[in-house]
């Protein structure tokens, strides 16, 4: 089942590559003896990673290629890709009918990543545990000074959520307004915050 899910995810990511601009990590120096390249092992390829983005998520294969998982992508494809990359079972999807944007479906992973969907499409994410980061290293636990060194940050005045900030399409909350504060949560896209 896991191998089939991994193969399905990789096929979906490769299909996305046909219509998505691909970001390649720098290639290592070529091996001295050039042998014909074998097809990548699907389990090895799935041991890449996942990065947070203001426009969705980004999946990285073990070989270094990256594919966007943008907002608007199908719920099924996103859940399959994220579950495979995190090497975990796909969580139960629940519905919150009280969100300001209307009924919203949520899937919460054990690492604190919560995905939001509407009308069968990926609409947002929220993270409140350390582990996943943006490509430039911002994640839960990042110090305020490192956050401000990595990105342009604007504090949201008088937010009812506390020390809330925005950085382009990425948002988050700090532990306080103090200079030594740390990032407590990050989010992008559709949220269901009651302000």
mmCIF file of C-alpha atoms in Angstrom:
data_model
loop_
_atom_site.group_PDB
_atom_site.id
_atom_site.type_symbol
_atom_site.label_atom_id
_atom_site.label_comp_id
_atom_site.label_asym_id
_atom_site.label_seq_id
_atom_site.Cartn_x
_atom_site.Cartn_y
_atom_site.Cartn_z
ATOM 1 C CA UNK A 1 0.000 0.000 0.000
ATOM 2 C CA UNK A 2 2.797 2.427 0.960
ATOM 3 C CA UNK A 3 4.773 1.601 -2.201
ATOM 4 C CA UNK A 4 1.662 2.124 -4.333
ATOM 5 C CA UNK A 5 0.952 5.446 -2.585
ATOM 6 C CA UNK A 6 4.591 6.502 -3.060
ATOM 7 C CA UNK A 7 4.454 5.645 -6.751
ATOM 8 C CA UNK A 8 1.155 7.547 -7.139
ATOM 9 C CA UNK A 9 2.616 10.594 -5.381
ATOM 10 C CA UNK A 10 5.731 10.616 -7.532
ATOM 11 C CA UNK A 11 3.652 10.247 -10.671
ATOM 12 C CA UNK A 12 1.506 13.191 -9.559
ATOM 13 C CA UNK A 13 4.560 15.318 -8.773
ATOM 14 C CA UNK A 14 6.146 14.478 -12.116
ATOM 15 C CA UNK A 15 2.896 15.348 -13.898
ATOM 16 C CA UNK A 16 2.866 18.681 -12.103
ATOM 17 C CA UNK A 17 6.376 19.304 -13.338
ATOM 18 C CA UNK A 18 5.083 19.403 -16.897
ATOM 19 C CA UNK A 19 3.067 22.538 -16.134
ATOM 20 C CA UNK A 20 5.098 23.974 -13.251
ATOM 21 C CA UNK A 21 8.435 25.681 -13.345
ATOM 22 C CA UNK A 22 10.951 23.358 -11.777
ATOM 23 C CA UNK A 23 13.537 24.437 -9.289
ATOM 24 C CA UNK A 24 16.602 22.244 -9.284
ATOM 25 C CA UNK A 25 19.103 22.147 -6.468
ATOM 26 C CA UNK A 26 22.758 22.409 -7.560
ATOM 27 C CA UNK A 27 23.843 19.081 -9.005
ATOM 28 C CA UNK A 28 26.775 17.281 -7.436
ATOM 29 C CA UNK A 29 29.908 16.869 -9.537
ATOM 30 C CA UNK A 30 29.499 14.039 -12.072
ATOM 31 C CA UNK A 31 30.880 10.647 -11.097
ATOM 32 C CA UNK A 32 34.176 9.740 -12.775
ATOM 33 C CA UNK A 33 32.711 6.634 -14.408
ATOM 34 C CA UNK A 34 29.505 7.444 -16.263
ATOM 35 C CA UNK A 35 27.259 4.421 -16.049
ATOM 36 C CA UNK A 36 23.707 4.406 -17.427
ATOM 37 C CA UNK A 37 21.468 5.991 -14.822
ATOM 38 C CA UNK A 38 19.010 3.579 -13.241
ATOM 39 C CA UNK A 39 15.424 4.579 -12.656
ATOM 40 C CA UNK A 40 15.144 6.158 -9.195
ATOM 41 C CA UNK A 41 13.854 3.939 -6.419
ATOM 42 C CA UNK A 42 10.433 5.337 -5.506
ATOM 43 C CA UNK A 43 11.029 4.853 -1.775
ATOM 44 C CA UNK A 44 14.327 6.767 -1.995
ATOM 45 C CA UNK A 45 12.743 9.556 -4.040
ATOM 46 C CA UNK A 46 9.998 9.964 -1.467
ATOM 47 C CA UNK A 47 12.546 10.513 1.295
ATOM 48 C CA UNK A 48 12.950 14.103 0.243
ATOM 49 C CA UNK A 49 11.239 16.804 2.229
ATOM 50 C CA UNK A 50 8.531 19.378 2.519
ATOM 51 C CA UNK A 51 8.941 23.145 2.773
ATOM 52 C CA UNK A 52 6.424 25.804 3.777
ATOM 53 C CA UNK A 53 5.586 28.582 1.311
ATOM 54 C CA UNK A 54 3.248 31.535 1.264
ATOM 55 C CA UNK A 55 1.606 30.106 -1.881
ATOM 56 C CA UNK A 56 1.270 26.545 -0.541
ATOM 57 C CA UNK A 57 3.930 23.915 0.069
ATOM 58 C CA UNK A 58 6.948 22.646 -1.861
ATOM 59 C CA UNK A 59 7.916 18.983 -2.189
ATOM 60 C CA UNK A 60 11.568 18.031 -2.567
ATOM 61 C CA UNK A 61 12.752 14.631 -3.791
ATOM 62 C CA UNK A 62 15.887 12.994 -2.423
ATOM 63 C CA UNK A 63 17.517 13.833 -5.774
ATOM 64 C CA UNK A 64 17.056 17.563 -5.135
ATOM 65 C CA UNK A 65 14.273 18.448 -7.569
ATOM 66 C CA UNK A 66 11.323 20.424 -6.257
ATOM 67 C CA UNK A 67 7.651 20.649 -7.174
ATOM 68 C CA UNK A 68 5.140 23.190 -5.943
ATOM 69 C CA UNK A 69 2.001 22.024 -4.134
ATOM 70 C CA UNK A 70 0.120 25.297 -4.655
ATOM 71 C CA UNK A 71 -3.176 26.460 -3.240
ATOM 72 C CA UNK A 72 -5.879 25.364 -5.675
ATOM 73 C CA UNK A 73 -4.353 21.899 -6.165
ATOM 74 C CA UNK A 74 -6.719 18.967 -5.586
ATOM 75 C CA UNK A 75 -7.237 17.849 -2.003
ATOM 76 C CA UNK A 76 -6.501 14.212 -2.862
ATOM 77 C CA UNK A 77 -3.185 14.979 -4.577
ATOM 78 C CA UNK A 78 -1.994 17.224 -1.741
ATOM 79 C CA UNK A 79 -2.934 14.740 0.981
ATOM 80 C CA UNK A 80 -1.230 11.889 -0.889
ATOM 81 C CA UNK A 81 1.946 13.907 -1.513
ATOM 82 C CA UNK A 82 2.210 15.301 2.029
ATOM 83 C CA UNK A 83 1.461 11.949 3.685
ATOM 84 C CA UNK A 84 4.132 10.266 1.557
ATOM 85 C CA UNK A 85 6.743 12.953 2.163
ATOM 86 C CA UNK A 86 6.066 12.910 5.909
ATOM 87 C CA UNK A 87 6.009 9.088 5.871
ATOM 88 C CA UNK A 88 2.748 8.946 7.794
ATOM 89 C CA UNK A 89 -0.822 7.791 7.334
ATOM 90 C CA UNK A 90 -3.228 10.262 5.757
ATOM 91 C CA UNK A 91 -5.136 11.893 8.602
ATOM 92 C CA UNK A 92 -8.898 11.985 8.910
ATOM 93 C CA UNK A 93 -10.457 15.001 7.207
ATOM 94 C CA UNK A 94 -12.934 16.916 9.355
ATOM 95 C CA UNK A 95 -15.212 19.851 8.525
ATOM 96 C CA UNK A 96 -15.660 23.104 10.421
ATOM 97 C CA UNK A 97 -18.875 24.767 9.279
ATOM 98 C CA UNK A 98 -18.225 27.852 11.438
ATOM 99 C CA UNK A 99 -15.254 29.314 9.512
ATOM 100 C CA UNK A 100 -15.761 32.847 8.242
ATOM 101 C CA UNK A 101 -14.967 31.736 4.678
ATOM 102 C CA UNK A 102 -17.615 29.019 4.865
ATOM 103 C CA UNK A 103 -17.407 25.282 5.583
ATOM 104 C CA UNK A 104 -13.753 24.245 5.521
ATOM 105 C CA UNK A 105 -12.173 20.806 5.657
ATOM 106 C CA UNK A 106 -9.057 20.199 7.768
ATOM 107 C CA UNK A 107 -6.454 17.431 7.931
ATOM 108 C CA UNK A 108 -4.047 17.541 10.874
ATOM 109 C CA UNK A 109 -0.713 15.716 10.854
ATOM 110 C CA UNK A 110 1.139 14.529 13.991
ATOM 111 C CA UNK A 111 3.925 17.104 13.419
ATOM 112 C CA UNK A 112 1.564 20.063 13.956
ATOM 113 C CA UNK A 113 0.888 20.732 10.255
ATOM 114 C CA UNK A 114 -2.789 21.371 9.537
ATOM 115 C CA UNK A 115 -3.998 21.583 5.937
ATOM 116 C CA UNK A 116 -7.207 23.415 4.962
ATOM 117 C CA UNK A 117 -9.379 22.605 1.952
ATOM 118 C CA UNK A 118 -12.487 24.070 0.361
ATOM 119 C CA UNK A 119 -14.486 22.612 -2.505
ATOM 120 C CA UNK A 120 -11.954 19.783 -2.890
ATOM 121 C CA UNK A 121 -8.998 22.145 -3.297
ATOM 122 C CA UNK A 122 -5.968 22.972 -1.137
ATOM 123 C CA UNK A 123 -6.681 26.364 0.439
ATOM 124 C CA UNK A 124 -4.300 26.938 3.364
ATOM 125 C CA UNK A 125 -1.986 25.544 6.013
ATOM 126 C CA UNK A 126 -1.134 26.209 9.677
ATOM 127 C CA UNK A 127 1.851 24.950 11.707
ATOM 128 C CA UNK A 128 2.349 25.172 15.474
ATOM 129 C CA UNK A 129 5.166 22.695 16.173
ATOM 130 C CA UNK A 130 8.884 22.825 15.366
ATOM 131 C CA UNK A 131 10.165 20.761 12.456
ATOM 132 C CA UNK A 132 9.039 22.013 9.053
ATOM 133 C CA UNK A 133 10.466 25.294 7.780
ATOM 134 C CA UNK A 134 10.383 27.594 4.798
ATOM 135 C CA UNK A 135 13.168 27.196 2.229
ATOM 136 C CA UNK A 136 15.045 30.011 4.008
ATOM 137 C CA UNK A 137 14.849 28.213 7.357
ATOM 138 C CA UNK A 138 11.978 30.001 9.120
ATOM 139 C CA UNK A 139 9.911 27.704 11.323
ATOM 140 C CA UNK A 140 8.330 27.371 14.737
ATOM 141 C CA UNK A 141 11.065 28.156 17.255
ATOM 142 C CA UNK A 142 12.940 30.590 14.992
ATOM 143 C CA UNK A 143 14.111 33.633 16.939
ATOM 144 C CA UNK A 144 12.670 37.022 16.080
ATOM 145 C CA UNK A 145 16.119 38.279 15.080
ATOM 146 C CA UNK A 146 16.671 35.315 12.715
ATOM 147 C CA UNK A 147 13.183 35.818 11.278
ATOM 148 C CA UNK A 148 13.899 39.485 10.586
ATOM 149 C CA UNK A 149 17.317 38.623 9.122
ATOM 150 C CA UNK A 150 15.737 36.132 6.703
ATOM 151 C CA UNK A 151 12.667 38.154 5.612
ATOM 152 C CA UNK A 152 10.951 41.496 5.590
ATOM 153 C CA UNK A 153 8.502 41.311 8.499
ATOM 154 C CA UNK A 154 5.589 43.588 9.356
ATOM 155 C CA UNK A 155 3.881 43.358 12.725
ATOM 156 C CA UNK A 156 0.069 43.459 12.588
ATOM 157 C CA UNK A 157 -1.000 46.197 14.998
ATOM 158 C CA UNK A 158 -3.664 45.419 17.586
ATOM 159 C CA UNK A 159 -4.104 41.816 16.444
ATOM 160 C CA UNK A 160 -6.434 39.882 18.741
ATOM 161 C CA UNK A 161 -4.186 36.854 18.148
ATOM 162 C CA UNK A 162 -1.219 38.397 19.981
ATOM 163 C CA UNK A 163 2.131 39.312 18.413
ATOM 164 C CA UNK A 164 1.049 38.539 14.858
ATOM 165 C CA UNK A 165 3.250 39.282 11.840
ATOM 166 C CA UNK A 166 3.148 39.015 8.081
ATOM 167 C CA UNK A 167 5.937 38.472 5.565
ATOM 168 C CA UNK A 168 4.558 38.549 2.053
ATOM 169 C CA UNK A 169 1.977 35.753 1.807
ATOM 170 C CA UNK A 170 3.312 34.096 4.983
ATOM 171 C CA UNK A 171 1.884 34.945 8.403
ATOM 172 C CA UNK A 172 2.642 33.915 11.942
ATOM 173 C CA UNK A 173 2.625 34.604 15.634
ATOM 174 C CA UNK A 174 5.537 35.399 17.943
ATOM 175 C CA UNK A 175 5.693 34.394 21.593
ATOM 176 C CA UNK A 176 5.682 38.105 22.572
ATOM 177 C CA UNK A 177 6.510 41.602 21.350
ATOM 178 C CA UNK A 178 9.944 41.367 22.977
ATOM 179 C CA UNK A 179 13.182 41.382 20.933
ATOM 180 C CA UNK A 180 14.009 37.853 22.167
ATOM 181 C CA UNK A 181 10.630 36.400 21.097
ATOM 182 C CA UNK A 182 10.397 33.234 18.996
ATOM 183 C CA UNK A 183 7.973 32.105 16.296
ATOM 184 C CA UNK A 184 5.084 30.146 17.858
ATOM 185 C CA UNK A 185 3.023 29.463 14.713
ATOM 186 C CA UNK A 186 3.079 30.018 10.947
ATOM 187 C CA UNK A 187 0.274 30.041 8.406
ATOM 188 C CA UNK A 188 -0.582 30.847 4.789
ATOM 189 C CA UNK A 189 -3.707 30.887 2.667
ATOM 190 C CA UNK A 190 -7.141 30.281 4.158
ATOM 191 C CA UNK A 191 -7.331 30.300 7.951
ATOM 192 C CA UNK A 192 -10.174 29.831 10.371
ATOM 193 C CA UNK A 193 -9.044 32.264 13.051
ATOM 194 C CA UNK A 194 -11.717 34.028 15.077
ATOM 195 C CA UNK A 195 -10.407 37.558 15.434
#
